[in-house]
Each structure stands twice: as structure tokens, then as C-alpha cells.
């Protein structure tokens, strides 16, 4: 989809679908303006439909007009309480209302109610992401019609607007890559195809790639990670992608993603409503970091070196699979009693976090579909995150807020650490059920060098949306890409001043 700016006001625009944001009570007088432009009596029609401009309302009508065939009206709520998420919702609704029409979509929203560059970027992202449609696995893909051009209307053209909009495609491409990786079935996305995807990003966008094979991981003593894939026919792939800025580096950060391409639970098999058939999405963390790397590689932020790590594998069962009760040793020497083979994500992340710490970064953020407990706590619209560093917490909260992704800080409650005590080994991999997402975070903490800023994000709920919401069609959401990209790009030296 081509995105452009047009200083034309809505009443002067010609194209195919005109989508117009109406604030409550229409203080801007758009409705009379449209009545005049198209010679229609809109007010009564809207009254019949009970459209008054409340937030989330939307209605559309076909016009017999060569300069505009469809008018979409989007409620934005009261003018003084319009926020950036309102722009996302309205833009996504406009995109859906424009399906079946080719040509151009003109979008006119009250940009001035917030920062116009931010509002326009958010709206343009939302249009593209709402139109995303995955037909890769259909034998006969359907021809899907939607406007090929998006025109953002009504703001004077400027360089800053132009450059803000330049980020829309790279960011959306990252989100779409993440959605594709998550939605693809586990016989299609495997540890080695994940490594291939990383190689493709590296080749196309100039990143460095290193893939550690099983023997390399053995040599590094990654006994925790390797225990998870003992029962799988697929070789593990430990993927390390690096973005280096062209100029000097002032910050080095590491993004770590959980990359279980399938999680059967192992001998603690997922039974009785444990959603085993959905466990292709257990590589959602790796999809988020791969997607973010794709975006970052295109955006090329200054001054920040970004490493991406994914300890990818499958959690399966055969005669070599890990037994519940096995004791394994992670690459930092910590011994772990695996009292539950279904708590495998943290076993893979443990060795990845040790490796991340060895890169001596300024900060590490890991992202993982780690616990059902986090879904119980926060549902599927909000991810949980844990960090003991308040400035990192603030930075992630603002990155997520700007991205329109729900993120809520959870407590790193040290007293629960005792739930991970083992009689024999240094640690067990699971504690009691209550507070399960907190003990998972405390388990991970054991593998991060304590002087390094670190945050853990649990996306078990947000990785997938059954019904879809706003700019997310039903299915894989690509959650985390936008937050991570915002966070990384906010670390460039210019951004700090
Ligand atoms: N991949 C799951 C977490 C998960 C569950 C994600 C449901 C999305 C939806 C993870 O590997 C897991 O199985 N966690 C266990 C941990 C438990 C054994 C302590 C869980 O949450 O049940
Ligand atoms: Mn599991
Ligand atoms: Zn898992």
C-alpha cells in the first residue's frame, strides 16, 4: 500500500473511499460540509443510525459520485479526549470499511487534537496492519480487493511529517513478518526455518548472523537449553543476529526471544484444555525479536548496537526426551531439577541469557510466551513485564504506549524465590501454581549478570487474538515488534538530548 500526504481538505478531495473522523457533536461541521459536497441529507440518515460521533462508532454509505464512491464516518468521541489509540481504532475501521474497493482511501482525522505526525504515523500503520490477510496456506488464494493508496488528508505538508511516515513501512513489515512466523504451523516453521528467516533478514538488510549448532551449544555447556530438545527429531538452532550502526556505538543492547516452534509440554504433556494445538505460537517471542530486527535493519538507528538471540527448538517426546526429575546444568554452572518438562521456555532462555550477559551489553530485554499464569492475570490485550530497573521500566512503558501495545509492570517479588528451591539441585524449574508468572521471572533472573539492566516480557496472552481487535485481524498479532522498535530507536544519542 502506497502512503502519501495530501494537504487537500476532505471536502475538496477526490478518490474512491473518503473516511472522515467525526468528533462528538461534530464541532468541526463535517456533516454539513459533506451534505453540501455530495448533495445528500446526511444528518437524518445518521440520526436514524444513531451515529453521533461517539468513540468507536462507524458507518458508511455508497455514493453515486465519480469523485468519491464511498463515504465512511468514524466516531472519535469528544474532541478534547481524543487520544492516539482512538486514531488507531478509527484508521483500522476505515481500512475494514474500504475492503472490496480498489483505488484510493482518503483518511481525514482530527490530527491536530494530538501531535499530527504521531497521529498520522499511528493511523497509517493501523490501516496497513488492519488490511493484512494471510493466504499462504490456501490452495486457491482469493483475490482480495482493497485500496492500493492511502492519502492522509488535511495537514500542511512538511519534512517532519514526511520523515515520520517513512518509518511506517519498515515497522509494519516487521509486524507482518512476526505475524507470519507465529501463524505458520509447526510443520512449516521449525528451528531450522527460523534460522533461515534470520539469514534472509541478514542478507537483505545487512546484518551479521551466527547460528550455533547443537555441537556448539554443547561446547558452551548449554545443558539447560539442550535438555528441552532431547526428544525432538529437529536440531536446535541458536540464532544470533547483530545490527551495528554505521557511526560510533554508545549503547549495546540484546533482545532475546523464546523460540519454541512447538511445545507439546514434553512428558508433562499438555492435556485437558492446555491448548496443545495452539503451541505453534510458542515462538512468538522469537517472531517479535526477528520482526523488530527486520524493522531496525531498515530504520538504521544511530549509536545503538542491537543483538538478537533465539535459542530455538521443539519440546517433544520420545525415548531420549528429558524425564521429569532430570537434573541438568546450564552454561553458567547452575544446576536445575526439571520438575516440570512443560516449563521449558525458561530452560531455553536461561542459556540464552547467560550468552546475552557475556556480550556485556547495557541492557537485555527478553520476550516470551512464558506462562499461562500471565494470561490469567492480564488477559490477551496486555503483556506483563518484570524489571528491577525503574528507568528501563519507564522506557518500556512509554515505548509500548506509543506503539498502542498493552504492557503492565508486574512485581519481581523476591520472597517467591523460595518456591524454586530444590532438595538436590540449585533450582527447580517450576514453583507453586499461584504467582507462576512471577516465579518464572525470578527463575530467569538467576541467569542474568546482576549489573546489567534487564527486563522480561511475558506475551503468552498477547501473541494471539482469537477474535481480532482494532488493527489486529484474528490470529497472530505480531505483538512486541512495535514496542521493541520504539524502545531501541529511543536509545539513539540524539533522542537522549
Ligand atoms: N508455552 C507455555 C506457556 C503458555 C501457556 C503460553 C498458554 C500461551 C498459552 C509454557 O511453556 C508453559 O507450558 N508454561 C507452563 C508453566 C507451568 C508448567 C509452571 C504453564 O503456564 O502452564
Ligand atoms: Mn511449556
Ligand atoms: Zn512453552
CSV table of C-alpha atoms in Angstrom, one decimal, residues 35-469:
chain,number,residue,atom,x,y,z
A,35,UNK,CA,-24.1,17.3,2.8
A,36,UNK,CA,-23.1,20.2,0.6
A,37,UNK,CA,-20.3,18.5,-1.2
A,38,UNK,CA,-22.3,15.4,-2.2
A,39,UNK,CA,-25.8,17.0,-2.2
A,40,UNK,CA,-27.2,14.5,0.3
A,41,UNK,CA,-29.1,14.8,3.5
A,42,UNK,CA,-26.7,13.1,5.8
A,43,UNK,CA,-27.9,14.3,9.2
A,44,UNK,CA,-31.3,12.5,9.2
A,45,UNK,CA,-29.7,9.3,7.9
A,46,UNK,CA,-27.1,9.5,10.7
A,47,UNK,CA,-29.8,10.1,13.3
A,48,UNK,CA,-31.6,7.0,12.1
A,49,UNK,CA,-28.5,5.1,12.5
A,50,UNK,CA,-27.9,6.7,15.9
A,51,UNK,CA,-24.5,7.9,14.8
A,52,UNK,CA,-23.4,10.8,17.0
A,53,UNK,CA,-19.6,10.6,16.8
A,54,UNK,CA,-19.1,8.5,19.9
A,55,UNK,CA,-15.7,6.8,20.1
A,56,UNK,CA,-15.8,3.5,18.1
A,57,UNK,CA,-18.9,4.2,16.1
A,58,UNK,CA,-18.6,3.8,12.3
A,59,UNK,CA,-21.0,3.8,9.4
A,60,UNK,CA,-20.6,4.0,5.7
A,61,UNK,CA,-22.6,4.8,2.6
A,62,UNK,CA,-22.2,4.3,-1.1
A,63,UNK,CA,-22.3,7.5,-3.2
A,64,UNK,CA,-23.2,7.9,-6.8
A,65,UNK,CA,-20.4,10.3,-7.3
A,66,UNK,CA,-17.5,10.0,-9.7
A,67,UNK,CA,-15.1,11.8,-7.3
A,68,UNK,CA,-15.9,9.6,-4.3
A,69,UNK,CA,-17.8,6.3,-4.3
A,70,UNK,CA,-18.0,5.6,-0.6
A,71,UNK,CA,-18.1,7.8,2.5
A,72,UNK,CA,-17.1,6.3,5.8
A,73,UNK,CA,-17.8,8.2,9.0
A,74,UNK,CA,-15.8,7.3,12.1
A,75,UNK,CA,-16.8,8.4,15.6
A,76,UNK,CA,-13.8,9.8,17.6
A,77,UNK,CA,-15.5,10.8,20.8
A,78,UNK,CA,-15.3,14.3,22.4
A,79,UNK,CA,-12.7,16.5,20.7
A,80,UNK,CA,-10.8,17.1,24.0
A,81,UNK,CA,-10.4,13.5,24.9
A,82,UNK,CA,-9.3,12.1,21.5
A,83,UNK,CA,-6.1,10.0,22.0
A,84,UNK,CA,-3.6,8.2,19.9
A,85,UNK,CA,-5.4,4.9,20.3
A,86,UNK,CA,-8.6,6.5,19.0
A,87,UNK,CA,-6.7,7.3,15.8
A,88,UNK,CA,-5.5,3.7,15.5
A,89,UNK,CA,-9.0,2.3,16.0
A,90,UNK,CA,-10.6,4.8,13.6
A,91,UNK,CA,-8.0,4.1,10.9
A,92,UNK,CA,-8.4,0.3,11.3
A,93,UNK,CA,-12.2,0.7,11.0
A,94,UNK,CA,-11.7,2.9,7.9
A,95,UNK,CA,-9.4,0.2,6.4
A,96,UNK,CA,-12.0,-2.5,7.0
A,97,UNK,CA,-14.8,-0.4,5.6
A,98,UNK,CA,-12.7,0.1,2.4
A,99,UNK,CA,-12.5,-3.6,1.7
A,100,UNK,CA,-13.9,-4.6,-1.7
A,101,UNK,CA,-13.0,-1.2,-3.2
A,102,UNK,CA,-9.9,-0.5,-5.2
A,103,UNK,CA,-8.4,2.9,-5.9
A,104,UNK,CA,-7.6,5.3,-3.1
A,105,UNK,CA,-8.6,5.7,0.6
A,106,UNK,CA,-8.6,9.3,1.8
A,107,UNK,CA,-8.4,9.5,5.6
A,108,UNK,CA,-9.2,12.7,7.4
A,109,UNK,CA,-9.0,12.5,11.2
A,110,UNK,CA,-8.7,15.4,13.7
A,111,UNK,CA,-4.9,15.1,13.6
A,112,UNK,CA,-4.4,18.4,15.4
A,113,UNK,CA,-6.1,17.1,18.5
A,114,UNK,CA,-2.8,15.3,19.3
A,115,UNK,CA,0.6,15.5,17.7
A,116,UNK,CA,-0.2,15.3,13.9
A,117,UNK,CA,3.0,13.4,13.0
A,118,UNK,CA,2.3,10.8,15.7
A,119,UNK,CA,-1.3,10.6,14.8
A,120,UNK,CA,-0.7,10.2,11.1
A,121,UNK,CA,2.0,7.6,11.6
A,122,UNK,CA,-0.2,5.6,14.0
A,123,UNK,CA,-3.2,5.8,11.6
A,124,UNK,CA,-1.1,4.8,8.6
A,125,UNK,CA,0.3,1.8,10.5
A,126,UNK,CA,-3.2,0.8,11.6
A,127,UNK,CA,-4.5,0.9,8.0
A,128,UNK,CA,-1.8,-1.3,6.7
A,129,UNK,CA,-1.9,-3.7,9.6
A,130,UNK,CA,-5.7,-4.0,9.6
A,131,UNK,CA,-5.6,-4.9,5.9
A,132,UNK,CA,-3.1,-7.7,6.5
A,133,UNK,CA,-4.6,-11.0,5.3
A,134,UNK,CA,-2.7,-14.3,5.4
A,135,UNK,CA,-3.5,-16.6,2.4
A,136,UNK,CA,-0.3,-18.6,2.4
A,137,UNK,CA,-1.9,-21.9,3.3
A,138,UNK,CA,-4.9,-21.7,1.0
A,139,UNK,CA,-4.8,-23.9,-2.1
A,140,UNK,CA,-6.7,-21.2,-4.0
A,141,UNK,CA,-5.9,-17.8,-2.7
A,142,UNK,CA,-8.9,-15.4,-3.1
A,143,UNK,CA,-8.4,-12.2,-4.9
A,144,UNK,CA,-8.8,-9.6,-2.1
A,145,UNK,CA,-9.6,-6.1,-3.1
A,146,UNK,CA,-8.7,-3.0,-1.1
A,147,UNK,CA,-7.5,0.5,-2.0
A,148,UNK,CA,-3.9,0.5,-3.2
A,149,UNK,CA,-3.3,4.0,-2.0
A,150,UNK,CA,-3.8,5.7,1.4
A,151,UNK,CA,-3.9,9.5,1.4
A,152,UNK,CA,-3.7,11.3,4.7
A,153,UNK,CA,-5.7,14.5,4.3
A,154,UNK,CA,-5.8,17.9,5.7
A,155,UNK,CA,-2.3,18.7,7.2
A,156,UNK,CA,0.1,21.1,5.6
A,157,UNK,CA,3.0,19.1,4.0
A,158,UNK,CA,6.2,19.2,6.0
A,159,UNK,CA,9.6,17.4,6.1
A,160,UNK,CA,9.0,16.2,9.7
A,161,UNK,CA,5.7,14.6,8.7
A,162,UNK,CA,7.3,13.1,5.7
A,163,UNK,CA,10.1,11.5,7.7
A,164,UNK,CA,7.8,10.3,10.4
A,165,UNK,CA,5.8,8.5,7.7
A,166,UNK,CA,8.9,6.9,6.3
A,167,UNK,CA,9.1,4.6,9.3
A,168,UNK,CA,5.6,3.2,8.7
A,169,UNK,CA,6.5,0.6,6.1
A,170,UNK,CA,9.7,-0.8,7.9
A,171,UNK,CA,7.8,-1.1,11.1
A,172,UNK,CA,4.7,-2.7,9.5
A,173,UNK,CA,6.9,-5.1,7.6
A,174,UNK,CA,8.4,-6.2,10.9
A,175,UNK,CA,5.0,-6.7,12.5
A,176,UNK,CA,3.8,-8.7,9.4
A,177,UNK,CA,6.9,-10.9,9.5
A,178,UNK,CA,6.2,-11.7,13.1
A,179,UNK,CA,2.5,-12.5,12.4
A,180,UNK,CA,3.5,-14.8,9.5
A,181,UNK,CA,6.1,-16.6,11.6
A,182,UNK,CA,3.6,-17.1,14.5
A,183,UNK,CA,0.7,-18.1,12.4
A,184,UNK,CA,2.6,-20.6,10.3
A,185,UNK,CA,2.1,-24.2,11.5
A,186,UNK,CA,4.8,-26.1,13.4
A,187,UNK,CA,5.5,-28.3,10.3
A,188,UNK,CA,6.3,-25.2,8.4
A,189,UNK,CA,8.2,-23.0,11.0
A,190,UNK,CA,10.9,-25.2,12.6
A,191,UNK,CA,14.1,-24.3,14.3
A,192,UNK,CA,16.0,-24.5,11.0
A,193,UNK,CA,13.5,-22.4,9.1
A,194,UNK,CA,13.7,-19.8,11.9
A,195,UNK,CA,17.4,-19.7,11.3
A,196,UNK,CA,16.7,-19.4,7.5
A,197,UNK,CA,14.4,-16.4,8.2
A,198,UNK,CA,17.2,-14.8,10.2
A,199,UNK,CA,19.6,-15.5,7.3
A,200,UNK,CA,17.2,-13.9,4.9
A,201,UNK,CA,16.9,-10.7,7.1
A,202,UNK,CA,20.7,-10.7,7.4
A,203,UNK,CA,21.2,-10.9,3.7
A,204,UNK,CA,18.6,-8.5,2.6
A,205,UNK,CA,19.3,-5.8,5.2
A,206,UNK,CA,22.9,-6.2,6.0
A,207,UNK,CA,23.0,-7.8,9.5
A,208,UNK,CA,25.6,-10.2,10.9
A,209,UNK,CA,24.4,-13.8,11.5
A,210,UNK,CA,25.8,-16.5,13.6
A,211,UNK,CA,24.0,-19.8,14.1
A,212,UNK,CA,25.2,-22.2,16.8
A,213,UNK,CA,24.6,-25.8,16.0
A,214,UNK,CA,24.0,-28.5,18.7
A,215,UNK,CA,27.7,-29.2,19.0
A,216,UNK,CA,28.5,-25.5,19.5
A,217,UNK,CA,25.9,-25.3,22.2
A,218,UNK,CA,27.3,-28.5,23.8
A,219,UNK,CA,30.7,-27.0,23.8
A,220,UNK,CA,29.3,-23.9,25.6
A,221,UNK,CA,27.7,-26.2,28.2
A,222,UNK,CA,24.2,-25.1,27.4
A,223,UNK,CA,22.7,-28.2,29.1
A,224,UNK,CA,19.5,-26.4,30.1
A,225,UNK,CA,18.6,-25.4,26.6
A,226,UNK,CA,19.7,-28.7,25.1
A,227,UNK,CA,17.6,-30.7,27.5
A,228,UNK,CA,14.5,-29.3,26.0
A,229,UNK,CA,15.1,-30.6,22.5
A,230,UNK,CA,16.4,-34.1,23.5
A,231,UNK,CA,13.1,-35.7,22.5
A,232,UNK,CA,12.8,-33.9,19.2
A,233,UNK,CA,13.9,-35.0,15.7
A,234,UNK,CA,14.7,-31.5,14.8
A,235,UNK,CA,18.1,-30.0,15.5
A,236,UNK,CA,18.2,-27.0,17.8
A,237,UNK,CA,19.4,-23.7,16.3
A,238,UNK,CA,20.8,-20.9,18.5
A,239,UNK,CA,20.4,-17.8,16.4
A,240,UNK,CA,22.5,-14.7,16.9
A,241,UNK,CA,21.7,-11.7,14.7
A,242,UNK,CA,23.6,-8.4,15.0
A,243,UNK,CA,22.8,-4.9,13.9
A,244,UNK,CA,25.8,-2.5,14.0
A,245,UNK,CA,25.2,1.2,13.5
A,246,UNK,CA,27.2,3.0,10.8
A,247,UNK,CA,28.8,5.5,13.2
A,248,UNK,CA,30.0,5.1,16.8
A,249,UNK,CA,28.2,2.9,19.2
A,250,UNK,CA,27.1,4.4,22.5
A,251,UNK,CA,24.7,1.7,23.7
A,252,UNK,CA,24.8,-2.1,23.2
A,253,UNK,CA,21.5,-4.0,23.8
A,254,UNK,CA,20.4,-7.5,23.5
A,255,UNK,CA,16.9,-8.8,22.6
A,256,UNK,CA,16.2,-12.4,23.5
A,257,UNK,CA,13.1,-14.2,22.1
A,258,UNK,CA,11.7,-17.6,23.2
A,259,UNK,CA,11.7,-19.7,20.1
A,260,UNK,CA,9.8,-23.0,20.8
A,261,UNK,CA,8.5,-23.9,17.4
A,262,UNK,CA,6.2,-26.4,19.1
A,263,UNK,CA,5.6,-27.0,22.8
A,264,UNK,CA,3.9,-30.4,23.4
A,265,UNK,CA,4.7,-30.0,27.1
A,266,UNK,CA,7.1,-32.9,27.0
A,267,UNK,CA,6.3,-35.8,29.4
A,268,UNK,CA,4.3,-33.2,31.3
A,269,UNK,CA,2.1,-33.4,28.2
A,270,UNK,CA,-0.3,-30.6,27.5
A,271,UNK,CA,-3.7,-32.3,28.2
A,272,UNK,CA,-7.2,-31.2,29.0
A,273,UNK,CA,-7.7,-27.7,27.7
A,274,UNK,CA,-4.0,-26.8,27.7
A,275,UNK,CA,-4.3,-25.7,24.1
A,276,UNK,CA,-1.6,-28.1,22.7
A,277,UNK,CA,-2.9,-27.4,19.2
A,278,UNK,CA,-2.0,-23.7,19.6
A,279,UNK,CA,1.5,-24.3,20.7
A,280,UNK,CA,2.9,-23.3,17.3
A,281,UNK,CA,2.7,-19.7,18.8
A,282,UNK,CA,5.3,-20.6,21.4
A,283,UNK,CA,7.9,-19.0,19.2
A,284,UNK,CA,6.1,-15.6,19.5
A,285,UNK,CA,9.0,-14.1,21.3
A,286,UNK,CA,11.4,-15.1,18.6
A,287,UNK,CA,9.0,-13.7,16.0
A,288,UNK,CA,8.8,-10.4,17.8
A,289,UNK,CA,12.6,-10.1,18.0
A,290,UNK,CA,13.1,-11.2,14.4
A,291,UNK,CA,10.4,-8.8,13.3
A,292,UNK,CA,12.0,-6.0,15.3
A,293,UNK,CA,15.4,-6.7,13.8
A,294,UNK,CA,13.9,-6.5,10.3
A,295,UNK,CA,12.5,-3.1,11.1
A,296,UNK,CA,15.7,-1.9,12.9
A,297,UNK,CA,17.8,-3.0,10.0
A,298,UNK,CA,15.8,-0.8,7.7
A,299,UNK,CA,15.5,2.1,10.1
A,300,UNK,CA,19.2,2.0,10.9
A,301,UNK,CA,19.1,4.0,14.2
A,302,UNK,CA,22.3,5.7,15.2
A,303,UNK,CA,24.6,4.9,18.1
A,304,UNK,CA,22.9,1.6,19.2
A,305,UNK,CA,24.2,-1.9,18.6
A,306,UNK,CA,21.5,-4.5,18.7
A,307,UNK,CA,22.0,-8.2,19.3
A,308,UNK,CA,19.2,-10.7,18.8
A,309,UNK,CA,19.3,-14.1,20.4
A,310,UNK,CA,16.9,-17.0,19.9
A,311,UNK,CA,17.6,-20.5,21.4
A,312,UNK,CA,15.2,-22.2,19.1
A,313,UNK,CA,14.0,-25.8,19.4
A,314,UNK,CA,10.9,-28.0,19.9
A,315,UNK,CA,9.6,-29.6,23.1
A,316,UNK,CA,8.7,-33.1,22.1
A,317,UNK,CA,8.6,-36.6,23.4
A,318,UNK,CA,10.5,-39.8,22.6
A,319,UNK,CA,12.8,-42.3,24.3
A,320,UNK,CA,15.5,-39.7,24.7
A,321,UNK,CA,13.3,-36.9,25.9
A,322,UNK,CA,14.1,-35.3,29.2
A,323,UNK,CA,12.4,-37.1,32.2
A,324,UNK,CA,10.5,-35.1,34.8
A,325,UNK,CA,13.0,-35.1,37.6
A,326,UNK,CA,16.2,-34.9,35.4
A,327,UNK,CA,18.9,-32.6,36.7
A,328,UNK,CA,20.7,-30.5,34.1
A,329,UNK,CA,23.5,-27.9,34.2
A,330,UNK,CA,23.2,-24.5,32.5
A,331,UNK,CA,26.1,-22.7,30.9
A,332,UNK,CA,26.7,-20.6,34.0
A,333,UNK,CA,27.1,-23.7,36.0
A,334,UNK,CA,23.7,-23.6,37.7
A,335,UNK,CA,22.1,-27.0,38.2
A,336,UNK,CA,18.4,-27.3,37.6
A,337,UNK,CA,16.0,-30.0,38.6
A,338,UNK,CA,13.4,-30.2,35.9
A,339,UNK,CA,10.3,-30.9,38.0
A,340,UNK,CA,8.0,-30.0,35.0
A,341,UNK,CA,9.0,-30.5,31.4
A,342,UNK,CA,6.3,-28.1,30.3
A,343,UNK,CA,8.2,-25.2,31.9
A,344,UNK,CA,10.7,-25.5,29.0
A,345,UNK,CA,10.8,-21.8,27.8
A,346,UNK,CA,12.7,-20.7,30.8
A,347,UNK,CA,15.2,-23.6,30.3
A,348,UNK,CA,16.0,-22.3,26.8
A,349,UNK,CA,16.1,-18.7,28.0
A,350,UNK,CA,18.4,-19.5,30.8
A,351,UNK,CA,21.3,-20.3,28.5
A,352,UNK,CA,20.4,-17.5,26.1
A,353,UNK,CA,20.5,-15.0,29.0
A,354,UNK,CA,23.9,-16.3,30.1
A,355,UNK,CA,25.1,-15.8,26.5
A,356,UNK,CA,23.5,-12.4,26.4
A,357,UNK,CA,25.3,-11.4,29.6
A,358,UNK,CA,28.6,-12.4,28.1
A,359,UNK,CA,28.1,-9.8,25.3
A,360,UNK,CA,28.4,-7.3,28.2
A,361,UNK,CA,25.5,-5.1,27.0
A,362,UNK,CA,24.0,-2.1,28.6
A,363,UNK,CA,20.6,-3.7,28.7
A,364,UNK,CA,18.8,-7.0,27.9
A,365,UNK,CA,15.1,-7.4,27.2
A,366,UNK,CA,13.7,-10.9,26.8
A,367,UNK,CA,10.3,-11.6,25.4
A,368,UNK,CA,8.5,-14.9,25.7
A,369,UNK,CA,5.2,-16.8,25.6
A,370,UNK,CA,6.2,-18.0,29.0
A,371,UNK,CA,3.3,-18.7,31.3
A,372,UNK,CA,-0.4,-19.4,31.3
A,373,UNK,CA,-0.4,-17.6,34.6
A,374,UNK,CA,0.3,-14.3,32.9
A,375,UNK,CA,-2.7,-14.9,30.6
A,376,UNK,CA,-4.9,-15.5,33.7
A,377,UNK,CA,-3.5,-12.3,35.3
A,378,UNK,CA,-3.7,-9.9,32.3
A,379,UNK,CA,-5.7,-11.5,29.5
A,380,UNK,CA,-5.0,-11.3,25.8
A,381,UNK,CA,-4.7,-7.5,25.5
A,382,UNK,CA,-1.9,-6.8,28.0
A,383,UNK,CA,1.5,-8.3,28.3
A,384,UNK,CA,3.3,-8.4,31.7
A,385,UNK,CA,6.8,-7.3,32.3
A,386,UNK,CA,9.3,-7.5,35.1
A,387,UNK,CA,12.3,-5.5,35.8
A,388,UNK,CA,14.1,-4.1,38.8
A,389,UNK,CA,15.4,-1.1,36.9
A,390,UNK,CA,12.9,1.8,37.1
A,391,UNK,CA,14.3,3.7,34.2
A,392,UNK,CA,14.1,0.7,31.9
A,393,UNK,CA,10.6,0.2,33.2
A,394,UNK,CA,9.6,3.7,32.3
A,395,UNK,CA,11.3,3.5,28.9
A,396,UNK,CA,9.5,0.2,28.0
A,397,UNK,CA,6.2,1.6,29.3
A,398,UNK,CA,6.5,4.7,27.0
A,399,UNK,CA,7.6,2.6,24.1
A,400,UNK,CA,4.6,0.4,24.5
A,401,UNK,CA,2.2,3.3,25.0
A,402,UNK,CA,3.5,4.9,21.8
A,403,UNK,CA,3.1,1.6,20.0
A,404,UNK,CA,-0.5,1.1,21.2
A,405,UNK,CA,0.5,-2.2,22.8
A,406,UNK,CA,-0.8,-3.1,26.3
A,407,UNK,CA,2.1,-3.6,28.8
A,408,UNK,CA,1.8,-3.7,32.5
A,409,UNK,CA,4.6,-3.9,35.1
A,410,UNK,CA,4.5,-6.9,37.4
A,411,UNK,CA,6.3,-7.4,40.7
A,412,UNK,CA,9.7,-9.1,41.0
A,413,UNK,CA,8.7,-10.4,44.4
A,414,UNK,CA,11.9,-12.0,45.9
A,415,UNK,CA,10.2,-13.9,48.7
A,416,UNK,CA,8.7,-16.2,46.0
A,417,UNK,CA,12.2,-17.3,45.0
A,418,UNK,CA,11.9,-19.9,47.8
A,419,UNK,CA,9.3,-21.7,45.7
A,420,UNK,CA,12.1,-22.6,43.3
A,421,UNK,CA,14.3,-24.3,45.9
A,422,UNK,CA,15.2,-27.9,45.1
A,423,UNK,CA,16.3,-30.6,47.6
A,424,UNK,CA,19.1,-31.7,45.3
A,425,UNK,CA,19.9,-29.1,42.7
A,426,UNK,CA,20.5,-25.3,42.8
A,427,UNK,CA,17.0,-24.7,41.5
A,428,UNK,CA,13.8,-26.4,40.3
A,429,UNK,CA,12.3,-25.1,37.1
A,430,UNK,CA,8.8,-24.5,38.5
A,431,UNK,CA,7.4,-23.3,41.8
A,432,UNK,CA,3.8,-23.4,43.1
A,433,UNK,CA,1.0,-22.6,40.7
A,434,UNK,CA,0.0,-19.3,42.4
A,435,UNK,CA,2.2,-16.5,41.2
A,436,UNK,CA,3.5,-18.7,38.4
A,437,UNK,CA,4.5,-15.9,36.1
A,438,UNK,CA,6.4,-14.2,38.9
A,439,UNK,CA,8.5,-17.3,39.8
A,440,UNK,CA,9.2,-17.7,36.1
A,441,UNK,CA,10.7,-14.2,36.1
A,442,UNK,CA,12.6,-15.0,39.2
A,443,UNK,CA,14.0,-18.1,37.6
A,444,UNK,CA,15.2,-16.1,34.6
A,445,UNK,CA,16.9,-13.6,36.9
A,446,UNK,CA,19.3,-16.3,38.1
A,447,UNK,CA,20.9,-16.3,34.6
A,448,UNK,CA,21.4,-12.6,34.0
A,449,UNK,CA,24.5,-10.9,35.2
A,450,UNK,CA,23.2,-8.8,38.0
A,451,UNK,CA,24.9,-5.5,37.0
A,452,UNK,CA,23.1,-5.5,33.6
A,453,UNK,CA,19.7,-3.7,33.2
A,454,UNK,CA,17.3,-6.4,32.3
A,455,UNK,CA,13.5,-6.8,31.6
A,456,UNK,CA,11.4,-9.8,30.9
A,457,UNK,CA,8.2,-9.5,28.9
A,458,UNK,CA,5.6,-12.3,29.0
A,459,UNK,CA,3.4,-12.3,25.9
A,460,UNK,CA,1.6,-15.6,26.4
A,461,UNK,CA,-1.7,-13.8,26.2
A,462,UNK,CA,-1.0,-11.1,23.6
A,463,UNK,CA,0.7,-13.3,21.0
A,464,UNK,CA,-2.6,-14.4,19.6
A,465,UNK,CA,-6.1,-12.9,19.3
A,466,UNK,CA,-8.9,-15.3,18.5
A,467,UNK,CA,-11.4,-12.6,17.6
A,468,UNK,CA,-9.0,-9.8,16.4
A,469,UNK,CA,-9.2,-6.3,17.8
